[in-house]
Protein backbone atom coordinates (compact mmCIF):
# COMPACT_ATOMS: atom_id res chain seq x y z
CA UNK A 1 0.00 0.00 0.00
CA UNK A 2 1.12 3.52 -0.71
CA UNK A 3 2.18 5.58 2.25
CA UNK A 4 4.80 6.06 4.88
CA UNK A 5 5.76 3.42 7.40
CA UNK A 6 8.03 3.38 10.42
CA UNK A 7 9.64 0.51 12.24
CA UNK A 8 9.79 -0.52 14.93
CA UNK A 9 6.69 1.04 16.47
CA UNK A 10 8.01 0.55 19.98
CA UNK A 11 11.58 0.11 21.15
CA UNK A 12 13.21 -0.18 24.53
CA UNK A 13 16.98 0.07 24.61
CA UNK A 14 19.70 0.64 27.14
CA UNK A 15 21.89 3.68 27.55
CA UNK A 16 24.93 3.55 25.30
CA UNK A 17 23.46 1.20 22.71
CA UNK A 18 23.11 2.06 19.06
CA UNK A 19 19.60 1.96 17.68
CA UNK A 20 18.25 2.60 14.20
CA UNK A 21 14.76 3.74 13.42
CA UNK A 22 13.52 2.99 9.93
CA UNK A 23 11.32 5.08 7.66
CA UNK A 24 10.01 4.01 4.28
CA UNK A 25 7.79 5.84 1.79
CA UNK A 26 6.17 4.67 -1.42
CA UNK A 27 5.39 8.06 -2.98
CA UNK A 28 8.92 8.96 -4.16
CA UNK A 29 8.66 12.34 -2.45
CA UNK A 30 11.95 14.20 -2.54
CA UNK A 31 11.87 15.68 0.93
CA UNK A 32 11.88 13.56 4.08
CA UNK A 33 12.08 14.65 7.70
CA UNK A 34 12.70 13.26 11.18
CA UNK A 35 11.04 14.89 14.19
CA UNK A 36 10.93 14.11 17.85
CA UNK A 37 7.91 14.92 19.96
CA UNK A 38 8.21 15.58 23.67
CA UNK A 39 5.74 16.99 26.17
CA UNK A 40 6.23 20.71 26.47
CA UNK A 41 8.32 20.98 23.30
CA UNK A 42 5.96 20.06 20.53
CA UNK A 43 7.65 18.73 17.39
CA UNK A 44 11.29 19.47 16.84
CA UNK A 45 13.14 18.78 13.61
CA UNK A 46 16.16 16.49 13.94
CA UNK A 47 17.32 16.04 10.35
CA UNK A 48 15.88 16.38 6.90
CA UNK A 49 16.75 15.30 3.41
CA UNK A 50 16.07 17.02 0.10
CA UNK A 51 16.92 13.96 -2.02
CA UNK A 52 19.01 10.81 -1.97
CA UNK A 53 22.48 11.56 -0.61
CA UNK A 54 21.46 15.08 0.49
CA UNK A 55 20.83 15.56 4.21
CA UNK A 56 20.97 18.50 6.57
CA UNK A 57 20.66 19.24 10.25
CA UNK A 58 17.51 20.48 11.90
CA UNK A 59 16.98 22.06 15.27
CA UNK A 60 18.19 19.17 17.49
CA UNK A 61 20.67 16.99 15.54
CA UNK A 62 23.18 16.16 18.29
CA UNK A 63 23.47 12.43 18.99
CA UNK A 64 21.72 11.43 15.76
CA UNK A 65 22.96 10.31 12.36
CA UNK A 66 20.97 9.93 9.14
CA UNK A 67 21.60 8.54 5.71
CA UNK A 68 19.61 8.38 2.53
CA UNK A 69 21.04 6.11 -0.11
CA UNK A 70 17.61 5.53 -1.71
CA UNK A 71 14.77 7.98 -2.19
CA UNK A 72 12.31 5.75 -0.34
CA UNK A 73 14.30 5.13 2.84
CA UNK A 74 15.49 7.54 5.50
CA UNK A 75 16.87 5.75 8.57
CA UNK A 76 17.69 7.59 11.79
CA UNK A 77 20.45 6.21 14.01
CA UNK A 78 21.13 7.03 17.61
CA UNK A 79 24.83 6.27 17.87
CA UNK A 80 24.95 5.93 21.67
CA UNK A 81 21.48 6.27 23.15
CA UNK A 82 20.95 8.49 26.18
CA UNK A 83 17.91 8.83 28.45
CA UNK A 84 17.27 12.30 27.06
CA UNK A 85 16.57 10.65 23.71
CA UNK A 86 13.51 8.91 25.13
CA UNK A 87 10.79 10.31 22.91
CA UNK A 88 8.32 9.64 20.15
CA UNK A 89 9.96 9.90 16.73
CA UNK A 90 8.06 10.79 13.59
CA UNK A 91 9.18 10.52 10.02
CA UNK A 92 7.47 12.65 7.39
CA UNK A 93 7.57 13.31 3.67
CA UNK A 94 6.60 16.45 1.82
CA UNK A 95 4.13 16.32 -0.99
CA UNK A 96 2.65 19.05 -3.18
CA UNK A 97 2.40 21.84 -2.60
CA UNK A 98 4.00 21.95 0.84
CA UNK A 99 2.02 19.65 3.10
CA UNK A 100 3.75 16.95 5.07
CA UNK A 101 2.65 13.36 5.53
CA UNK A 102 3.56 11.71 8.78
CA UNK A 103 4.28 8.13 9.68
CA UNK A 104 2.69 6.48 12.72
CA UNK A 105 5.68 7.15 14.95
CA UNK A 106 8.18 5.13 16.95
CA UNK A 107 8.00 5.28 20.72
CA UNK A 108 11.57 4.91 21.99
CA UNK A 109 12.45 4.37 25.64
CA UNK A 110 16.07 4.50 26.74
CA UNK A 111 16.67 2.91 30.15
CA UNK B 1 12.92 27.52 18.51
CA UNK B 2 9.17 27.52 17.89
CA UNK B 3 7.95 29.86 15.19
CA UNK B 4 4.28 29.25 15.87
CA UNK B 5 2.67 29.66 19.27
CA UNK B 6 -0.85 28.33 19.67
CA UNK B 7 -3.45 29.70 22.03
CA UNK B 8 -5.09 28.45 24.17
CA UNK B 9 -3.00 25.45 25.22
CA UNK B 10 -6.13 23.48 26.03
CA UNK B 11 -9.77 23.88 25.10
CA UNK B 12 -12.81 21.95 26.29
CA UNK B 13 -16.18 22.42 24.63
CA UNK B 14 -19.52 20.69 24.27
CA UNK B 15 -20.39 18.76 21.15
CA UNK B 16 -22.09 21.04 18.65
CA UNK B 17 -20.23 24.15 19.77
CA UNK B 18 -17.61 25.91 17.69
CA UNK B 19 -13.93 25.67 18.58
CA UNK B 20 -11.56 28.53 17.84
CA UNK B 21 -7.81 28.11 18.08
CA UNK B 22 -5.22 30.78 17.49
CA UNK B 23 -1.64 30.76 16.30
CA UNK B 24 0.90 33.56 16.31
CA UNK B 25 4.25 33.54 14.59
CA UNK B 26 7.31 35.73 14.42
CA UNK B 27 8.77 35.96 10.91
CA UNK B 28 7.44 36.35 7.40
CA UNK B 29 5.95 33.20 5.97
CA UNK B 30 5.13 31.65 2.62
CA UNK B 31 2.20 29.70 4.03
CA UNK B 32 0.72 28.47 7.29
CA UNK B 33 -0.69 25.00 7.85
CA UNK B 34 -2.81 23.32 10.49
CA UNK B 35 -2.42 19.70 11.49
CA UNK B 36 -4.39 17.36 13.75
CA UNK B 37 -2.95 14.60 15.89
CA UNK B 38 -5.13 11.97 17.46
CA UNK B 39 -3.76 10.29 20.56
CA UNK B 40 -0.92 7.93 19.74
CA UNK B 41 -0.96 8.71 16.03
CA UNK B 42 0.98 10.75 13.52
CA UNK B 43 -0.02 14.24 12.45
CA UNK B 44 -2.54 14.69 9.68
CA UNK B 45 -2.61 17.74 7.43
CA UNK B 46 -5.87 19.71 7.65
CA UNK B 47 -5.54 22.91 5.68
CA UNK B 48 -2.99 25.27 4.17
CA UNK B 49 -3.35 29.01 3.73
CA UNK B 50 -0.91 31.01 1.66
CA UNK B 51 0.48 34.37 2.72
CA UNK B 52 -1.59 36.19 0.08
CA UNK B 53 -4.86 34.61 1.27
CA UNK B 54 -6.99 35.90 4.11
CA UNK B 55 -9.49 33.12 4.59
CA UNK B 56 -9.94 29.55 3.51
CA UNK B 57 -12.62 26.92 4.07
CA UNK B 58 -12.57 23.15 4.04
CA UNK B 59 -15.73 21.38 5.21
CA UNK B 60 -16.26 22.41 8.83
CA UNK B 61 -12.88 24.12 8.98
CA UNK B 62 -12.32 27.81 8.48
CA UNK B 63 -8.84 29.29 8.73
CA UNK B 64 -7.93 32.95 8.63
CA UNK B 65 -4.58 34.59 8.26
CA UNK B 66 -3.59 38.13 9.22
CA UNK B 67 -0.05 38.72 8.05
CA UNK B 68 0.04 42.22 9.51
CA UNK B 69 -0.54 40.76 12.97
CA UNK B 70 1.36 37.56 12.19
CA UNK B 71 -1.52 35.46 13.39
CA UNK B 72 -3.92 32.78 12.22
CA UNK B 73 -7.04 31.22 13.61
CA UNK B 74 -8.65 27.84 13.02
CA UNK B 75 -12.37 27.53 13.52
CA UNK B 76 -14.04 24.14 13.72
CA UNK B 77 -17.78 24.52 13.44
CA UNK B 78 -20.38 22.16 14.94
CA UNK B 79 -17.73 20.17 16.76
CA UNK B 80 -18.02 16.42 17.24
CA UNK B 81 -16.53 14.08 19.82
CA UNK B 82 -14.32 12.75 17.01
CA UNK B 83 -12.68 16.21 16.77
CA UNK B 84 -11.01 15.54 20.12
CA UNK B 85 -7.31 15.74 19.30
CA UNK B 86 -4.27 17.99 19.45
CA UNK B 87 -4.03 20.71 16.82
CA UNK B 88 -0.79 22.23 15.60
CA UNK B 89 -0.05 25.22 13.45
CA UNK B 90 3.05 25.09 11.31
CA UNK B 91 4.71 27.85 9.35
CA UNK B 92 6.58 27.50 6.09
CA UNK B 93 9.04 30.23 5.23
CA UNK B 94 10.32 28.71 2.00
CA UNK B 95 13.79 28.11 3.41
CA UNK B 96 14.84 24.51 2.75
CA UNK B 97 11.21 23.39 2.71
CA UNK B 98 11.14 23.15 6.49
CA UNK B 99 8.02 23.51 8.56
CA UNK B 100 8.22 24.91 12.08
CA UNK B 101 5.55 23.60 14.42
CA UNK B 102 3.99 25.13 17.48
CA UNK B 103 3.52 23.17 20.68
CA UNK B 104 -0.09 22.37 19.97
CA UNK B 105 -3.57 22.85 21.39
CA UNK B 106 -5.42 20.03 23.10
CA UNK B 107 -9.09 20.08 22.14
CA UNK B 108 -11.60 18.02 24.09
CA UNK B 109 -15.13 17.78 22.77
CA UNK B 110 -17.57 16.47 25.36
CA UNK B 111 -20.44 14.34 24.02
Tab-separated table of C-alpha atoms in Angstrom:
chain	number	residue	atom	x	y	z
A	1	UNK	CA	0.000	0.000	0.000
A	2	UNK	CA	1.121	3.517	-0.713
A	3	UNK	CA	2.184	5.575	2.249
A	4	UNK	CA	4.804	6.065	4.877
A	5	UNK	CA	5.759	3.423	7.402
A	6	UNK	CA	8.032	3.383	10.422
A	7	UNK	CA	9.637	0.513	12.241
A	8	UNK	CA	9.788	-0.523	14.926
A	9	UNK	CA	6.694	1.045	16.467
A	10	UNK	CA	8.006	0.550	19.977
A	11	UNK	CA	11.575	0.115	21.148
A	12	UNK	CA	13.212	-0.180	24.531
A	13	UNK	CA	16.978	0.071	24.615
A	14	UNK	CA	19.702	0.638	27.137
A	15	UNK	CA	21.889	3.684	27.551
A	16	UNK	CA	24.929	3.549	25.298
A	17	UNK	CA	23.458	1.198	22.715
A	18	UNK	CA	23.111	2.061	19.058
A	19	UNK	CA	19.599	1.958	17.680
A	20	UNK	CA	18.247	2.601	14.201
A	21	UNK	CA	14.756	3.744	13.419
A	22	UNK	CA	13.515	2.995	9.932
A	23	UNK	CA	11.319	5.080	7.664
A	24	UNK	CA	10.010	4.011	4.283
A	25	UNK	CA	7.786	5.845	1.792
A	26	UNK	CA	6.169	4.674	-1.419
A	27	UNK	CA	5.386	8.064	-2.979
A	28	UNK	CA	8.917	8.960	-4.163
A	29	UNK	CA	8.663	12.339	-2.455
A	30	UNK	CA	11.947	14.201	-2.543
A	31	UNK	CA	11.869	15.678	0.932
A	32	UNK	CA	11.876	13.565	4.084
A	33	UNK	CA	12.081	14.646	7.702
A	34	UNK	CA	12.699	13.263	11.182
A	35	UNK	CA	11.040	14.885	14.186
A	36	UNK	CA	10.927	14.108	17.846
A	37	UNK	CA	7.913	14.925	19.961
A	38	UNK	CA	8.213	15.577	23.668
A	39	UNK	CA	5.744	16.994	26.166
A	40	UNK	CA	6.227	20.715	26.471
A	41	UNK	CA	8.323	20.980	23.299
A	42	UNK	CA	5.964	20.063	20.525
A	43	UNK	CA	7.649	18.734	17.387
A	44	UNK	CA	11.290	19.473	16.843
A	45	UNK	CA	13.143	18.776	13.613
A	46	UNK	CA	16.160	16.494	13.942
A	47	UNK	CA	17.315	16.037	10.351
A	48	UNK	CA	15.883	16.382	6.899
A	49	UNK	CA	16.755	15.305	3.410
A	50	UNK	CA	16.068	17.017	0.099
A	51	UNK	CA	16.924	13.964	-2.016
A	52	UNK	CA	19.011	10.810	-1.971
A	53	UNK	CA	22.482	11.561	-0.605
A	54	UNK	CA	21.457	15.082	0.494
A	55	UNK	CA	20.833	15.559	4.205
A	56	UNK	CA	20.970	18.500	6.572
A	57	UNK	CA	20.655	19.235	10.254
A	58	UNK	CA	17.515	20.483	11.898
A	59	UNK	CA	16.981	22.062	15.275
A	60	UNK	CA	18.191	19.167	17.486
A	61	UNK	CA	20.673	16.992	15.539
A	62	UNK	CA	23.182	16.161	18.293
A	63	UNK	CA	23.469	12.431	18.990
A	64	UNK	CA	21.720	11.427	15.763
A	65	UNK	CA	22.959	10.312	12.364
A	66	UNK	CA	20.967	9.932	9.138
A	67	UNK	CA	21.600	8.536	5.714
A	68	UNK	CA	19.612	8.379	2.532
A	69	UNK	CA	21.036	6.112	-0.106
A	70	UNK	CA	17.615	5.533	-1.713
A	71	UNK	CA	14.771	7.979	-2.187
A	72	UNK	CA	12.310	5.753	-0.341
A	73	UNK	CA	14.297	5.134	2.839
A	74	UNK	CA	15.487	7.544	5.500
A	75	UNK	CA	16.869	5.753	8.572
A	76	UNK	CA	17.692	7.591	11.790
A	77	UNK	CA	20.450	6.215	14.010
A	78	UNK	CA	21.134	7.025	17.606
A	79	UNK	CA	24.829	6.275	17.875
A	80	UNK	CA	24.950	5.926	21.666
A	81	UNK	CA	21.483	6.270	23.154
A	82	UNK	CA	20.946	8.493	26.185
A	83	UNK	CA	17.909	8.830	28.452
A	84	UNK	CA	17.268	12.299	27.056
A	85	UNK	CA	16.566	10.652	23.714
A	86	UNK	CA	13.507	8.906	25.130
A	87	UNK	CA	10.788	10.314	22.907
A	88	UNK	CA	8.323	9.643	20.146
A	89	UNK	CA	9.956	9.897	16.733
A	90	UNK	CA	8.063	10.785	13.588
A	91	UNK	CA	9.177	10.516	10.019
A	92	UNK	CA	7.470	12.649	7.392
A	93	UNK	CA	7.572	13.309	3.672
A	94	UNK	CA	6.597	16.445	1.824
A	95	UNK	CA	4.127	16.321	-0.994
A	96	UNK	CA	2.652	19.045	-3.175
A	97	UNK	CA	2.403	21.835	-2.599
A	98	UNK	CA	3.997	21.954	0.843
A	99	UNK	CA	2.024	19.650	3.095
A	100	UNK	CA	3.753	16.947	5.071
A	101	UNK	CA	2.652	13.357	5.526
A	102	UNK	CA	3.559	11.707	8.779
A	103	UNK	CA	4.283	8.129	9.684
A	104	UNK	CA	2.685	6.479	12.721
A	105	UNK	CA	5.678	7.153	14.950
A	106	UNK	CA	8.183	5.126	16.945
A	107	UNK	CA	8.003	5.280	20.719
A	108	UNK	CA	11.567	4.911	21.991
A	109	UNK	CA	12.451	4.369	25.635
A	110	UNK	CA	16.072	4.503	26.745
A	111	UNK	CA	16.671	2.910	30.149
B	1	UNK	CA	12.922	27.520	18.509
B	2	UNK	CA	9.174	27.515	17.894
B	3	UNK	CA	7.949	29.861	15.186
B	4	UNK	CA	4.278	29.249	15.868
B	5	UNK	CA	2.669	29.659	19.266
B	6	UNK	CA	-0.854	28.327	19.674
B	7	UNK	CA	-3.452	29.699	22.033
B	8	UNK	CA	-5.088	28.447	24.170
B	9	UNK	CA	-2.999	25.449	25.222
B	10	UNK	CA	-6.134	23.479	26.028
B	11	UNK	CA	-9.770	23.882	25.095
B	12	UNK	CA	-12.814	21.953	26.294
B	13	UNK	CA	-16.183	22.424	24.632
B	14	UNK	CA	-19.523	20.694	24.270
B	15	UNK	CA	-20.392	18.760	21.150
B	16	UNK	CA	-22.086	21.038	18.647
B	17	UNK	CA	-20.230	24.154	19.768
B	18	UNK	CA	-17.614	25.911	17.689
B	19	UNK	CA	-13.934	25.673	18.578
B	20	UNK	CA	-11.559	28.529	17.840
B	21	UNK	CA	-7.808	28.107	18.079
B	22	UNK	CA	-5.216	30.778	17.490
B	23	UNK	CA	-1.636	30.763	16.297
B	24	UNK	CA	0.901	33.563	16.308
B	25	UNK	CA	4.251	33.543	14.587
B	26	UNK	CA	7.305	35.728	14.424
B	27	UNK	CA	8.765	35.959	10.914
B	28	UNK	CA	7.436	36.354	7.401
B	29	UNK	CA	5.945	33.204	5.972
B	30	UNK	CA	5.133	31.649	2.617
B	31	UNK	CA	2.195	29.700	4.028
B	32	UNK	CA	0.716	28.469	7.291
B	33	UNK	CA	-0.692	25.003	7.853
B	34	UNK	CA	-2.808	23.322	10.493
B	35	UNK	CA	-2.425	19.698	11.492
B	36	UNK	CA	-4.392	17.362	13.750
B	37	UNK	CA	-2.954	14.605	15.886
B	38	UNK	CA	-5.131	11.966	17.463
B	39	UNK	CA	-3.762	10.295	20.561
B	40	UNK	CA	-0.918	7.925	19.744
B	41	UNK	CA	-0.959	8.705	16.025
B	42	UNK	CA	0.981	10.749	13.523
B	43	UNK	CA	-0.017	14.244	12.452
B	44	UNK	CA	-2.535	14.689	9.681
B	45	UNK	CA	-2.609	17.742	7.435
B	46	UNK	CA	-5.872	19.709	7.650
B	47	UNK	CA	-5.544	22.910	5.677
B	48	UNK	CA	-2.991	25.273	4.165
B	49	UNK	CA	-3.351	29.009	3.729
B	50	UNK	CA	-0.906	31.014	1.658
B	51	UNK	CA	0.481	34.367	2.721
B	52	UNK	CA	-1.592	36.187	0.078
B	53	UNK	CA	-4.857	34.608	1.269
B	54	UNK	CA	-6.987	35.898	4.109
B	55	UNK	CA	-9.487	33.122	4.586
B	56	UNK	CA	-9.943	29.550	3.515
B	57	UNK	CA	-12.620	26.917	4.071
B	58	UNK	CA	-12.572	23.148	4.041
B	59	UNK	CA	-15.725	21.378	5.210
B	60	UNK	CA	-16.264	22.411	8.831
B	61	UNK	CA	-12.884	24.115	8.984
B	62	UNK	CA	-12.320	27.811	8.477
B	63	UNK	CA	-8.844	29.285	8.728
B	64	UNK	CA	-7.933	32.947	8.630
B	65	UNK	CA	-4.578	34.595	8.255
B	66	UNK	CA	-3.594	38.131	9.224
B	67	UNK	CA	-0.047	38.716	8.049
B	68	UNK	CA	0.042	42.224	9.513
B	69	UNK	CA	-0.544	40.757	12.970
B	70	UNK	CA	1.356	37.564	12.190
B	71	UNK	CA	-1.515	35.459	13.393
B	72	UNK	CA	-3.915	32.784	12.220
B	73	UNK	CA	-7.036	31.220	13.607
B	74	UNK	CA	-8.645	27.838	13.017
B	75	UNK	CA	-12.368	27.531	13.518
B	76	UNK	CA	-14.038	24.144	13.719
B	77	UNK	CA	-17.785	24.520	13.444
B	78	UNK	CA	-20.377	22.164	14.941
B	79	UNK	CA	-17.730	20.167	16.759
B	80	UNK	CA	-18.021	16.422	17.240
B	81	UNK	CA	-16.529	14.084	19.819
B	82	UNK	CA	-14.320	12.752	17.013
B	83	UNK	CA	-12.679	16.207	16.772
B	84	UNK	CA	-11.012	15.539	20.122
B	85	UNK	CA	-7.307	15.743	19.304
B	86	UNK	CA	-4.273	17.992	19.447
B	87	UNK	CA	-4.031	20.707	16.816
B	88	UNK	CA	-0.793	22.232	15.596
B	89	UNK	CA	-0.054	25.218	13.453
B	90	UNK	CA	3.047	25.087	11.306
B	91	UNK	CA	4.714	27.848	9.353
B	92	UNK	CA	6.579	27.505	6.092
B	93	UNK	CA	9.040	30.234	5.234
B	94	UNK	CA	10.324	28.709	2.003
B	95	UNK	CA	13.790	28.113	3.410
B	96	UNK	CA	14.844	24.511	2.752
B	97	UNK	CA	11.213	23.393	2.707
B	98	UNK	CA	11.142	23.145	6.489
B	99	UNK	CA	8.015	23.508	8.562
B	100	UNK	CA	8.216	24.907	12.076
B	101	UNK	CA	5.553	23.603	14.421
B	102	UNK	CA	3.987	25.128	17.481
B	103	UNK	CA	3.516	23.168	20.682
B	104	UNK	CA	-0.090	22.371	19.968
B	105	UNK	CA	-3.566	22.850	21.394
B	106	UNK	CA	-5.423	20.031	23.101
B	107	UNK	CA	-9.085	20.084	22.142
B	108	UNK	CA	-11.596	18.020	24.092
B	109	UNK	CA	-15.126	17.785	22.773
B	110	UNK	CA	-17.568	16.473	25.357
B	111	UNK	CA	-20.444	14.341	24.023
